[in-house]
Amino acid sequence: MTENTDLKEYWENKPRLLPNVSIDCVIFGFHDNQLKILLLKYKNTEYYALPGGFINLEEDLSDAALRVLEERTGLRDIYLEQFHVFGKTDRRYDETHRQIMAGNGITMKPNHFLMNRFISIGYYALIDLSKAAPKPDGLSDTCDWYDLYKIPSLIFDHNEILQKALETLRLALDEKLVGFNLLPETFTINEIQKLYETVLNEKLVRSNFQRKILSLGILERIEKKMTGAANKAPYLYKFIGE
Amino acid sequence: MTENTDLKEYWENKPRLLPNVSIDCVIFGFHDNQLKILLLKYKNTEYYALPGGFINLEEDLSDAALRVLEERTGLRDIYLEQFHVFGKTDRRYDETHRQIMAGNGITMKPNHFLMNRFISIGYYALIDLSKAAPKPDGLSDTCDWYDLYKIPSLIFDHNEILQKALETLRLALDEKLVGFNLLPETFTINEIQKLYETVLNEKLVRSNFQRKILSLGILERIEKKMTGAANKAPYLYKFIGE
């Protein structure tokens, strides 16, 4: 049985899923002072989408989010964080779902569950994209990083979901910084400032930023970075308790 | 037809609801430097619960949250904010639901939708409790404010939901302060500090607090409060743009 026969069988029948509820994952990738976003392109369509999926009837929501992300993109061990539920009644995407399935040679029967209204639970993560190797799933041609400010138009309300995730990321950066695990074991204030500037998409004043980041009480100063000019060398920091 | 016949008819049949999804509302009340929480007590039981309910098949999630809160407690025009989805597979409360319904003379048929697994979407608010007059719905005996640190044991996982809402409130206070509409039109730094101390349940150092709250850029200083001793009178503030 080929992978495609599996897919056909799965989607043409009614899978044992929590009806009317989906999950969408907004994966931000940071590297070299650039912020990118992970998108799938569905086979034989021009449809770009966030990686998303459904919850099995007997599966914890948080497990479902990790499974969906892995099934759609191959990414594992990601620190996913819930951020918002999208629940408007017009989240009903019969025709787009039909075309996505058609692009994979799959026919949706009348009353297929994908014709229902869905509320979607949004999860986001910010990862070091140089350490991630995403790959497309069976329904998709590509799974790639896109410059956040040059993304294609997305299906459904995925542009809105992405926007809300970005707002959440910007507000939560102080609090999630340690968990995201984006910096090397030791780092300079300048390195952490670059991360903030990239996520916030604005230049920050160094003295203000230094005061603010130190006031969070999450950094421990260790020693000066070794360079030729000792008196100009910046201090190195690490996260307290790491 | 009495109100109770309506209730019986509603709950003994299968209402047109989004299956497997519920809403729970955590309403914090602030007044006189006290933080309280709004709880219902179900009729003829010792069951205390957060006000919660379900989403109609053709209803936006945010409208459902406001409707559920109003139906269960009578409270209207509340600034409700989503904070978390509770999605463990063990959120299945057949027996407790059966007893709550029995307390109202309502019999759950086999396969009643309340026997399903539910994921629950949590909403919270912080309101001035002196301006709210909650009243119990048809299923409940009482709808009252309880001291946050002396609440009874709650049904389901409602203690855990309350705890998560409290953590969210404490983290989000800076950002939500204006929207919560808890302070008079003009106020002193001391009044706003009391609000923070009550929510955070800790004493704050006045000079640090003043520096921090002014740095948020949401306050506008207007004039000194009129008192007998002019040089000791505190400044009054208002929110910028209000």
PDB file of N, CA and C in Angstrom, chain A residues 19-110:
ATOM      1  N   PRO A  19     -14.890  16.502  16.508  1.00  0.00           N
ATOM      2  CA  PRO A  19     -15.476  17.237  15.388  1.00  0.00           C
ATOM      3  C   PRO A  19     -15.390  18.739  15.612  1.00  0.00           C
ATOM      4  N   ASN A  20     -15.317  19.499  14.549  1.00  0.00           N
ATOM      5  CA  ASN A  20     -15.421  20.975  14.621  1.00  0.00           C
ATOM      6  C   ASN A  20     -14.246  21.683  15.292  1.00  0.00           C
ATOM      7  N   VAL A  21     -13.171  20.944  15.586  1.00  0.00           N
ATOM      8  CA  VAL A  21     -12.023  21.597  16.231  1.00  0.00           C
ATOM      9  C   VAL A  21     -10.751  21.288  15.445  1.00  0.00           C
ATOM     10  N   SER A  22      -9.985  22.305  15.123  1.00  0.00           N
ATOM     11  CA  SER A  22      -8.693  22.088  14.467  1.00  0.00           C
ATOM     12  C   SER A  22      -7.584  22.768  15.260  1.00  0.00           C
ATOM     13  N   ILE A  23      -6.364  22.502  14.834  1.00  0.00           N
ATOM     14  CA  ILE A  23      -5.170  23.104  15.432  1.00  0.00           C
ATOM     15  C   ILE A  23      -4.383  23.756  14.306  1.00  0.00           C
ATOM     16  N   ASP A  24      -3.864  24.965  14.511  1.00  0.00           N
ATOM     17  CA  ASP A  24      -2.952  25.566  13.551  1.00  0.00           C
ATOM     18  C   ASP A  24      -1.680  25.999  14.260  1.00  0.00           C
ATOM     19  N   CYS A  25      -0.541  25.727  13.628  1.00  0.00           N
ATOM     20  CA  CYS A  25       0.760  26.013  14.240  1.00  0.00           C
ATOM     21  C   CYS A  25       1.468  27.135  13.498  1.00  0.00           C
ATOM     22  N   VAL A  26       1.858  28.156  14.232  1.00  0.00           N
ATOM     23  CA  VAL A  26       2.615  29.269  13.662  1.00  0.00           C
ATOM     24  C   VAL A  26       4.050  29.119  14.150  1.00  0.00           C
ATOM     25  N   ILE A  27       4.940  28.676  13.248  1.00  0.00           N
ATOM     26  CA  ILE A  27       6.328  28.423  13.646  1.00  0.00           C
ATOM     27  C   ILE A  27       7.210  29.534  13.098  1.00  0.00           C
ATOM     28  N   PHE A  28       7.694  30.374  14.029  1.00  0.00           N
ATOM     29  CA  PHE A  28       8.625  31.430  13.656  1.00  0.00           C
ATOM     30  C   PHE A  28      10.033  30.863  13.724  1.00  0.00           C
ATOM     31  N   GLY A  29      10.845  31.213  12.729  1.00  0.00           N
ATOM     32  CA  GLY A  29      12.240  30.784  12.720  1.00  0.00           C
ATOM     33  C   GLY A  29      13.162  31.989  12.771  1.00  0.00           C
ATOM     34  N   PHE A  30      14.135  31.929  13.681  1.00  0.00           N
ATOM     35  CA  PHE A  30      15.081  33.036  13.847  1.00  0.00           C
ATOM     36  C   PHE A  30      16.476  32.550  13.490  1.00  0.00           C
ATOM     37  N   HIS A  31      17.185  33.321  12.674  1.00  0.00           N
ATOM     38  CA  HIS A  31      18.589  33.021  12.399  1.00  0.00           C
ATOM     39  C   HIS A  31      19.196  34.216  11.686  1.00  0.00           C
ATOM     40  N   ASP A  32      20.450  34.555  12.021  1.00  0.00           N
ATOM     41  CA  ASP A  32      21.151  35.640  11.324  1.00  0.00           C
ATOM     42  C   ASP A  32      20.327  36.918  11.288  1.00  0.00           C
ATOM     43  N   ASN A  33      19.695  37.236  12.413  1.00  0.00           N
ATOM     44  CA  ASN A  33      18.889  38.455  12.524  1.00  0.00           C
ATOM     45  C   ASN A  33      17.771  38.548  11.491  1.00  0.00           C
ATOM     46  N   GLN A  34      17.231  37.383  11.157  1.00  0.00           N
ATOM     47  CA  GLN A  34      16.061  37.344  10.273  1.00  0.00           C
ATOM     48  C   GLN A  34      14.954  36.556  10.952  1.00  0.00           C
ATOM     49  N   LEU A  35      13.716  36.958  10.717  1.00  0.00           N
ATOM     50  CA  LEU A  35      12.562  36.262  11.275  1.00  0.00           C
ATOM     51  C   LEU A  35      11.775  35.662  10.112  1.00  0.00           C
ATOM     52  N   LYS A  36      11.576  34.353  10.155  1.00  0.00           N
ATOM     53  CA  LYS A  36      10.872  33.681   9.059  1.00  0.00           C
ATOM     54  C   LYS A  36       9.687  32.898   9.607  1.00  0.00           C
ATOM     55  N   ILE A  37       8.886  32.379   8.685  1.00  0.00           N
ATOM     56  CA  ILE A  37       7.688  31.657   9.080  1.00  0.00           C
ATOM     57  C   ILE A  37       7.578  30.394   8.229  1.00  0.00           C
ATOM     58  N   LEU A  38       7.148  29.304   8.841  1.00  0.00           N
ATOM     59  CA  LEU A  38       7.105  28.007   8.165  1.00  0.00           C
ATOM     60  C   LEU A  38       5.741  27.800   7.501  1.00  0.00           C
ATOM     61  N   LEU A  39       5.757  27.563   6.174  1.00  0.00           N
ATOM     62  CA  LEU A  39       4.499  27.378   5.430  1.00  0.00           C
ATOM     63  C   LEU A  39       4.550  26.126   4.570  1.00  0.00           C
ATOM     64  N   LEU A  40       3.408  25.496   4.423  1.00  0.00           N
ATOM     65  CA  LEU A  40       3.238  24.368   3.508  1.00  0.00           C
ATOM     66  C   LEU A  40       2.586  24.865   2.219  1.00  0.00           C
ATOM     67  N   LYS A  41       2.910  24.197   1.108  1.00  0.00           N
ATOM     68  CA  LYS A  41       2.169  24.456  -0.134  1.00  0.00           C
ATOM     69  C   LYS A  41       1.505  23.143  -0.544  1.00  0.00           C
ATOM     70  N   TYR A  42       0.185  23.168  -0.658  1.00  0.00           N
ATOM     71  CA  TYR A  42      -0.557  21.943  -0.983  1.00  0.00           C
ATOM     72  C   TYR A  42      -0.300  21.508  -2.424  1.00  0.00           C
ATOM     73  N   LYS A  43      -0.239  20.207  -2.631  1.00  0.00           N
ATOM     74  CA  LYS A  43       0.055  19.614  -3.946  1.00  0.00           C
ATOM     75  C   LYS A  43      -0.934  20.064  -5.023  1.00  0.00           C
ATOM     76  N   ASN A  44      -0.401  20.383  -6.181  1.00  0.00           N
ATOM     77  CA  ASN A  44      -1.224  20.720  -7.349  1.00  0.00           C
ATOM     78  C   ASN A  44      -2.186  21.879  -7.102  1.00  0.00           C
ATOM     79  N   THR A  45      -1.811  22.789  -6.220  1.00  0.00           N
ATOM     80  CA  THR A  45      -2.599  24.003  -5.973  1.00  0.00           C
ATOM     81  C   THR A  45      -1.615  25.154  -5.796  1.00  0.00           C
ATOM     82  N   GLU A  46      -2.149  26.360  -5.656  1.00  0.00           N
ATOM     83  CA  GLU A  46      -1.322  27.505  -5.258  1.00  0.00           C
ATOM     84  C   GLU A  46      -1.630  27.876  -3.801  1.00  0.00           C
ATOM     85  N   TYR A  47      -2.079  26.909  -3.041  1.00  0.00           N
ATOM     86  CA  TYR A  47      -2.518  27.165  -1.670  1.00  0.00           C
ATOM     87  C   TYR A  47      -1.378  27.031  -0.666  1.00  0.00           C
ATOM     88  N   TYR A  48      -1.036  28.159  -0.045  1.00  0.00           N
ATOM     89  CA  TYR A  48      -0.051  28.174   1.039  1.00  0.00           C
ATOM     90  C   TYR A  48      -0.797  28.191   2.371  1.00  0.00           C
ATOM     91  N   ALA A  49      -0.280  27.470   3.348  1.00  0.00           N
ATOM     92  CA  ALA A  49      -1.008  27.351   4.619  1.00  0.00           C
ATOM     93  C   ALA A  49      -0.058  27.141   5.786  1.00  0.00           C
ATOM     94  N   LEU A  50      -0.527  27.514   6.971  1.00  0.00           N
ATOM     95  CA  LEU A  50       0.144  27.122   8.202  1.00  0.00           C
ATOM     96  C   LEU A  50      -0.017  25.617   8.374  1.00  0.00           C
ATOM     97  N   PRO A  51       0.951  24.950   8.985  1.00  0.00           N
ATOM     98  CA  PRO A  51       0.760  23.522   9.274  1.00  0.00           C
ATOM     99  C   PRO A  51      -0.330  23.341  10.329  1.00  0.00           C
ATOM    100  N   GLY A  52      -1.345  22.555   9.976  1.00  0.00           N
ATOM    101  CA  GLY A  52      -2.452  22.366  10.906  1.00  0.00           C
ATOM    102  C   GLY A  52      -3.010  20.964  10.815  1.00  0.00           C
ATOM    103  N   GLY A  53      -3.966  20.664  11.694  1.00  0.00           N
ATOM    104  CA  GLY A  53      -4.569  19.338  11.689  1.00  0.00           C
ATOM    105  C   GLY A  53      -5.646  19.229  12.743  1.00  0.00           C
ATOM    106  N   PHE A  54      -5.911  17.979  13.156  1.00  0.00           N
ATOM    107  CA  PHE A  54      -7.072  17.717  14.002  1.00  0.00           C
ATOM    108  C   PHE A  54      -6.677  16.926  15.248  1.00  0.00           C
ATOM    109  N   ILE A  55      -7.646  16.793  16.162  1.00  0.00           N
ATOM    110  CA  ILE A  55      -7.400  16.150  17.452  1.00  0.00           C
ATOM    111  C   ILE A  55      -8.101  14.797  17.471  1.00  0.00           C
ATOM    112  N   ASN A  56      -7.363  13.741  17.785  1.00  0.00           N
ATOM    113  CA  ASN A  56      -8.004  12.437  17.896  1.00  0.00           C
ATOM    114  C   ASN A  56      -8.950  12.417  19.092  1.00  0.00           C
ATOM    115  N   LEU A  57     -10.004  11.605  18.980  1.00  0.00           N
ATOM    116  CA  LEU A  57     -11.019  11.558  20.045  1.00  0.00           C
ATOM    117  C   LEU A  57     -10.403  11.247  21.398  1.00  0.00           C
ATOM    118  N   GLU A  58      -9.361  10.429  21.411  1.00  0.00           N
ATOM    119  CA  GLU A  58      -8.720  10.057  22.680  1.00  0.00           C
ATOM    120  C   GLU A  58      -7.282  10.552  22.704  1.00  0.00           C
ATOM    121  N   GLU A  59      -7.117  11.850  22.688  1.00  0.00           N
ATOM    122  CA  GLU A  59      -5.771  12.421  22.653  1.00  0.00           C
ATOM    123  C   GLU A  59      -5.805  13.764  23.376  1.00  0.00           C
ATOM    124  N   ASP A  60      -4.851  13.984  24.278  1.00  0.00           N
ATOM    125  CA  ASP A  60      -4.741  15.279  24.934  1.00  0.00           C
ATOM    126  C   ASP A  60      -4.452  16.350  23.888  1.00  0.00           C
ATOM    127  N   LEU A  61      -5.025  17.527  24.108  1.00  0.00           N
ATOM    128  CA  LEU A  61      -4.842  18.638  23.171  1.00  0.00           C
ATOM    129  C   LEU A  61      -3.366  18.953  22.939  1.00  0.00           C
ATOM    130  N   SER A  62      -2.569  18.994  24.021  1.00  0.00           N
ATOM    131  CA  SER A  62      -1.155  19.369  23.860  1.00  0.00           C
ATOM    132  C   SER A  62      -0.383  18.293  23.085  1.00  0.00           C
ATOM    133  N   ASP A  63      -0.754  17.011  23.273  1.00  0.00           N
ATOM    134  CA  ASP A  63      -0.135  15.942  22.475  1.00  0.00           C
ATOM    135  C   ASP A  63      -0.529  16.076  21.007  1.00  0.00           C
ATOM    136  N   ALA A  64      -1.797  16.433  20.779  1.00  0.00           N
ATOM    137  CA  ALA A  64      -2.278  16.582  19.404  1.00  0.00           C
ATOM    138  C   ALA A  64      -1.489  17.670  18.683  1.00  0.00           C
ATOM    139  N   ALA A  65      -1.223  18.780  19.371  1.00  0.00           N
ATOM    140  CA  ALA A  65      -0.496  19.885  18.732  1.00  0.00           C
ATOM    141  C   ALA A  65       0.898  19.421  18.293  1.00  0.00           C
ATOM    142  N   LEU A  66       1.593  18.696  19.167  1.00  0.00           N
ATOM    143  CA  LEU A  66       2.938  18.213  18.829  1.00  0.00           C
ATOM    144  C   LEU A  66       2.894  17.189  17.694  1.00  0.00           C
ATOM    145  N   ARG A  67       1.887  16.294  17.745  1.00  0.00           N
ATOM    146  CA  ARG A  67       1.751  15.282  16.688  1.00  0.00           C
ATOM    147  C   ARG A  67       1.457  15.932  15.339  1.00  0.00           C
ATOM    148  N   VAL A  68       0.498  16.878  15.334  1.00  0.00           N
ATOM    149  CA  VAL A  68       0.130  17.561  14.092  1.00  0.00           C
ATOM    150  C   VAL A  68       1.363  18.238  13.482  1.00  0.00           C
ATOM    151  N   LEU A  69       2.116  18.950  14.330  1.00  0.00           N
ATOM    152  CA  LEU A  69       3.295  19.653  13.818  1.00  0.00           C
ATOM    153  C   LEU A  69       4.294  18.655  13.226  1.00  0.00           C
ATOM    154  N   GLU A  70       4.495  17.539  13.925  1.00  0.00           N
ATOM    155  CA  GLU A  70       5.458  16.556  13.409  1.00  0.00           C
ATOM    156  C   GLU A  70       4.952  15.918  12.110  1.00  0.00           C
ATOM    157  N   GLU A  71       3.655  15.549  12.071  1.00  0.00           N
ATOM    158  CA  GLU A  71       3.113  14.915  10.862  1.00  0.00           C
ATOM    159  C   GLU A  71       3.185  15.834   9.644  1.00  0.00           C
ATOM    160  N   ARG A  72       2.946  17.131   9.872  1.00  0.00           N
ATOM    161  CA  ARG A  72       2.876  18.042   8.725  1.00  0.00           C
ATOM    162  C   ARG A  72       4.248  18.545   8.294  1.00  0.00           C
ATOM    163  N   THR A  73       5.212  18.625   9.248  1.00  0.00           N
ATOM    164  CA  THR A  73       6.491  19.300   8.941  1.00  0.00           C
ATOM    165  C   THR A  73       7.725  18.482   9.308  1.00  0.00           C
ATOM    166  N   GLY A  74       7.550  17.401  10.018  1.00  0.00           N
ATOM    167  CA  GLY A  74       8.695  16.629  10.484  1.00  0.00           C
ATOM    168  C   GLY A  74       9.365  17.192  11.732  1.00  0.00           C
ATOM    169  N   LEU A  75       8.959  18.376  12.192  1.00  0.00           N
ATOM    170  CA  LEU A  75       9.627  18.991  13.356  1.00  0.00           C
ATOM    171  C   LEU A  75       9.206  18.320  14.663  1.00  0.00           C
ATOM    172  N   ARG A  76      10.203  18.020  15.500  1.00  0.00           N
ATOM    173  CA  ARG A  76       9.952  17.371  16.796  1.00  0.00           C
ATOM    174  C   ARG A  76      10.541  18.183  17.936  1.00  0.00           C
ATOM    175  N   ASP A  77      10.065  17.863  19.142  1.00  0.00           N
ATOM    176  CA  ASP A  77      10.623  18.476  20.363  1.00  0.00           C
ATOM    177  C   ASP A  77      10.609  20.004  20.300  1.00  0.00           C
ATOM    178  N   ILE A  78       9.501  20.560  19.873  1.00  0.00           N
ATOM    179  CA  ILE A  78       9.360  22.014  19.773  1.00  0.00           C
ATOM    180  C   ILE A  78       8.561  22.496  20.994  1.00  0.00           C
ATOM    181  N   TYR A  79       8.962  23.641  21.537  1.00  0.00           N
ATOM    182  CA  TYR A  79       8.251  24.255  22.668  1.00  0.00           C
ATOM    183  C   TYR A  79       7.060  25.044  22.116  1.00  0.00           C
ATOM    184  N   LEU A  80       5.925  24.357  21.969  1.00  0.00           N
ATOM    185  CA  LEU A  80       4.720  24.976  21.404  1.00  0.00           C
ATOM    186  C   LEU A  80       3.903  25.619  22.513  1.00  0.00           C
ATOM    187  N   GLU A  81       3.369  26.778  22.225  1.00  0.00           N
ATOM    188  CA  GLU A  81       2.589  27.509  23.221  1.00  0.00           C
ATOM    189  C   GLU A  81       1.245  27.897  22.599  1.00  0.00           C
ATOM    190  N   GLN A  82       0.156  27.572  23.302  1.00  0.00           N
ATOM    191  CA  GLN A  82      -1.176  28.022  22.862  1.00  0.00           C
ATOM    192  C   GLN A  82      -1.236  29.534  22.868  1.00  0.00           C
ATOM    193  N   PHE A  83      -1.911  30.141  21.910  1.00  0.00           N
ATOM    194  CA  PHE A  83      -2.046  31.611  22.006  1.00  0.00           C
ATOM    195  C   PHE A  83      -3.451  32.135  21.786  1.00  0.00           C
ATOM    196  N   HIS A  84      -4.295  31.463  21.017  1.00  0.00           N
ATOM    197  CA  HIS A  84      -5.637  32.017  20.787  1.00  0.00           C
ATOM    198  C   HIS A  84      -6.511  30.966  20.116  1.00  0.00           C
ATOM    199  N   VAL A  85      -7.822  31.063  20.361  1.00  0.00           N
ATOM    200  CA  VAL A  85      -8.777  30.220  19.642  1.00  0.00           C
ATOM    201  C   VAL A  85      -9.538  31.103  18.660  1.00  0.00           C
ATOM    202  N   PHE A  86      -9.583  30.670  17.415  1.00  0.00           N
ATOM    203  CA  PHE A  86     -10.276  31.413  16.362  1.00  0.00           C
ATOM    204  C   PHE A  86     -11.641  30.760  16.175  1.00  0.00           C
ATOM    205  N   GLY A  87     -12.713  31.511  16.458  1.00  0.00           N
ATOM    206  CA  GLY A  87     -14.011  30.845  16.601  1.00  0.00           C
ATOM    207  C   GLY A  87     -15.167  31.501  15.882  1.00  0.00           C
ATOM    208  N   LYS A  88     -14.907  32.218  14.814  1.00  0.00           N
ATOM    209  CA  LYS A  88     -16.033  32.828  14.095  1.00  0.00           C
ATOM    210  C   LYS A  88     -16.805  31.754  13.324  1.00  0.00           C
ATOM    211  N   THR A  89     -18.125  31.986  13.197  1.00  0.00           N
ATOM    212  CA  THR A  89     -18.970  31.005  12.500  1.00  0.00           C
ATOM    213  C   THR A  89     -18.599  30.871  11.032  1.00  0.00           C
ATOM    214  N   ASP A  90     -17.961  31.896  10.463  1.00  0.00           N
ATOM    215  CA  ASP A  90     -17.619  31.787   9.030  1.00  0.00           C
ATOM    216  C   ASP A  90     -16.331  30.995   8.793  1.00  0.00           C
ATOM    217  N   ARG A  91     -15.811  30.351   9.827  1.00  0.00           N
ATOM    218  CA  ARG A  91     -14.673  29.440   9.602  1.00  0.00           C
ATOM    219  C   ARG A  91     -15.208  28.106   9.076  1.00  0.00           C
ATOM    220  N   ARG A  92     -15.533  28.080   7.819  1.00  0.00           N
ATOM    221  CA  ARG A  92     -16.162  26.946   7.140  1.00  0.00           C
ATOM    222  C   ARG A  92     -15.619  27.016   5.724  1.00  0.00           C
ATOM    223  N   TYR A  93     -14.804  26.038   5.351  1.00  0.00           N
ATOM    224  CA  TYR A  93     -13.998  26.205   4.134  1.00  0.00           C
ATOM    225  C   TYR A  93     -14.189  25.042   3.162  1.00  0.00           C
ATOM    226  N   ASP A  94     -15.463  24.672   2.935  1.00  0.00           N
ATOM    227  CA  ASP A  94     -15.809  23.529   2.088  1.00  0.00           C
ATOM    228  C   ASP A  94     -15.021  23.504   0.780  1.00  0.00           C
ATOM    229  N   GLU A  95     -15.106  24.622   0.029  1.00  0.00           N
ATOM    230  CA  GLU A  95     -14.600  24.620  -1.344  1.00  0.00           C
ATOM    231  C   GLU A  95     -13.074  24.517  -1.361  1.00  0.00           C
ATOM    232  N   THR A  96     -12.401  25.228  -0.474  1.00  0.00           N
ATOM    233  CA  THR A  96     -10.937  25.151  -0.418  1.00  0.00           C
ATOM    234  C   THR A  96     -10.499  23.751  -0.007  1.00  0.00           C
ATOM    235  N   HIS A  97     -11.182  23.181   0.999  1.00  0.00           N
ATOM    236  CA  HIS A  97     -10.862  21.813   1.403  1.00  0.00           C
ATOM    237  C   HIS A  97     -11.062  20.841   0.235  1.00  0.00           C
ATOM    238  N   ARG A  98     -12.136  21.061  -0.540  1.00  0.00           N
ATOM    239  CA  ARG A  98     -12.420  20.171  -1.669  1.00  0.00           C
ATOM    240  C   ARG A  98     -11.268  20.229  -2.676  1.00  0.00           C
ATOM    241  N   GLN A  99     -10.783  21.455  -2.928  1.00  0.00           N
ATOM    242  CA  GLN A  99      -9.702  21.611  -3.911  1.00  0.00           C
ATOM    243  C   GLN A  99      -8.382  21.031  -3.402  1.00  0.00           C
ATOM    244  N   ILE A 100      -8.114  21.207  -2.112  1.00  0.00           N
ATOM    245  CA  ILE A 100      -6.894  20.621  -1.541  1.00  0.00           C
ATOM    246  C   ILE A 100      -6.935  19.109  -1.684  1.00  0.00           C
ATOM    247  N   MET A 101      -8.072  18.530  -1.350  1.00  0.00           N
ATOM    248  CA  MET A 101      -8.212  17.077  -1.440  1.00  0.00           C
ATOM    249  C   MET A 101      -8.129  16.630  -2.902  1.00  0.00           C
ATOM    250  N   ALA A 102      -8.797  17.379  -3.792  1.00  0.00           N
ATOM    251  CA  ALA A 102      -8.758  17.038  -5.223  1.00  0.00           C
ATOM    252  C   ALA A 102      -7.318  17.044  -5.737  1.00  0.00           C
ATOM    253  N   GLY A 103      -6.522  17.987  -5.250  1.00  0.00           N
ATOM    254  CA  GLY A 103      -5.114  18.068  -5.647  1.00  0.00           C
ATOM    255  C   GLY A 103      -4.334  16.816  -5.266  1.00  0.00           C
ATOM    256  N   ASN A 104      -4.886  16.041  -4.353  1.00  0.00           N
ATOM    257  CA  ASN A 104      -4.271  14.784  -3.923  1.00  0.00           C
ATOM    258  C   ASN A 104      -5.043  13.565  -4.421  1.00  0.00           C
ATOM    259  N   GLY A 105      -5.987  13.805  -5.360  1.00  0.00           N
ATOM    260  CA  GLY A 105      -6.780  12.698  -5.908  1.00  0.00           C
ATOM    261  C   GLY A 105      -7.771  12.127  -4.909  1.00  0.00           C
ATOM    262  N   ILE A 106      -8.160  12.927  -3.916  1.00  0.00           N
ATOM    263  CA  ILE A 106      -9.075  12.445  -2.892  1.00  0.00           C
ATOM    264  C   ILE A 106     -10.417  13.161  -3.069  1.00  0.00           C
ATOM    265  N   THR A 107     -11.509  12.378  -3.078  1.00  0.00           N
ATOM    266  CA  THR A 107     -12.832  12.959  -3.262  1.00  0.00           C
ATOM    267  C   THR A 107     -13.540  13.071  -1.913  1.00  0.00           C
ATOM    268  N   MET A 108     -14.054  14.249  -1.611  1.00  0.00           N
ATOM    269  CA  MET A 108     -14.808  14.411  -0.368  1.00  0.00           C
ATOM    270  C   MET A 108     -16.266  14.030  -0.605  1.00  0.00           C
ATOM    271  N   LYS A 109     -16.739  13.050   0.141  1.00  0.00           N
ATOM    272  CA  LYS A 109     -18.157  12.673   0.050  1.00  0.00           C
ATOM    273  C   LYS A 109     -19.028  13.808   0.599  1.00  0.00           C
ATOM    274  N   PRO A 110     -20.325  13.838   0.202  1.00  0.00           N
ATOM    275  CA  PRO A 110     -21.213  14.826   0.829  1.00  0.00           C
ATOM    276  C   PRO A 110     -21.200  14.607   2.346  1.00  0.00           C
TER     277      PRO A 110
END
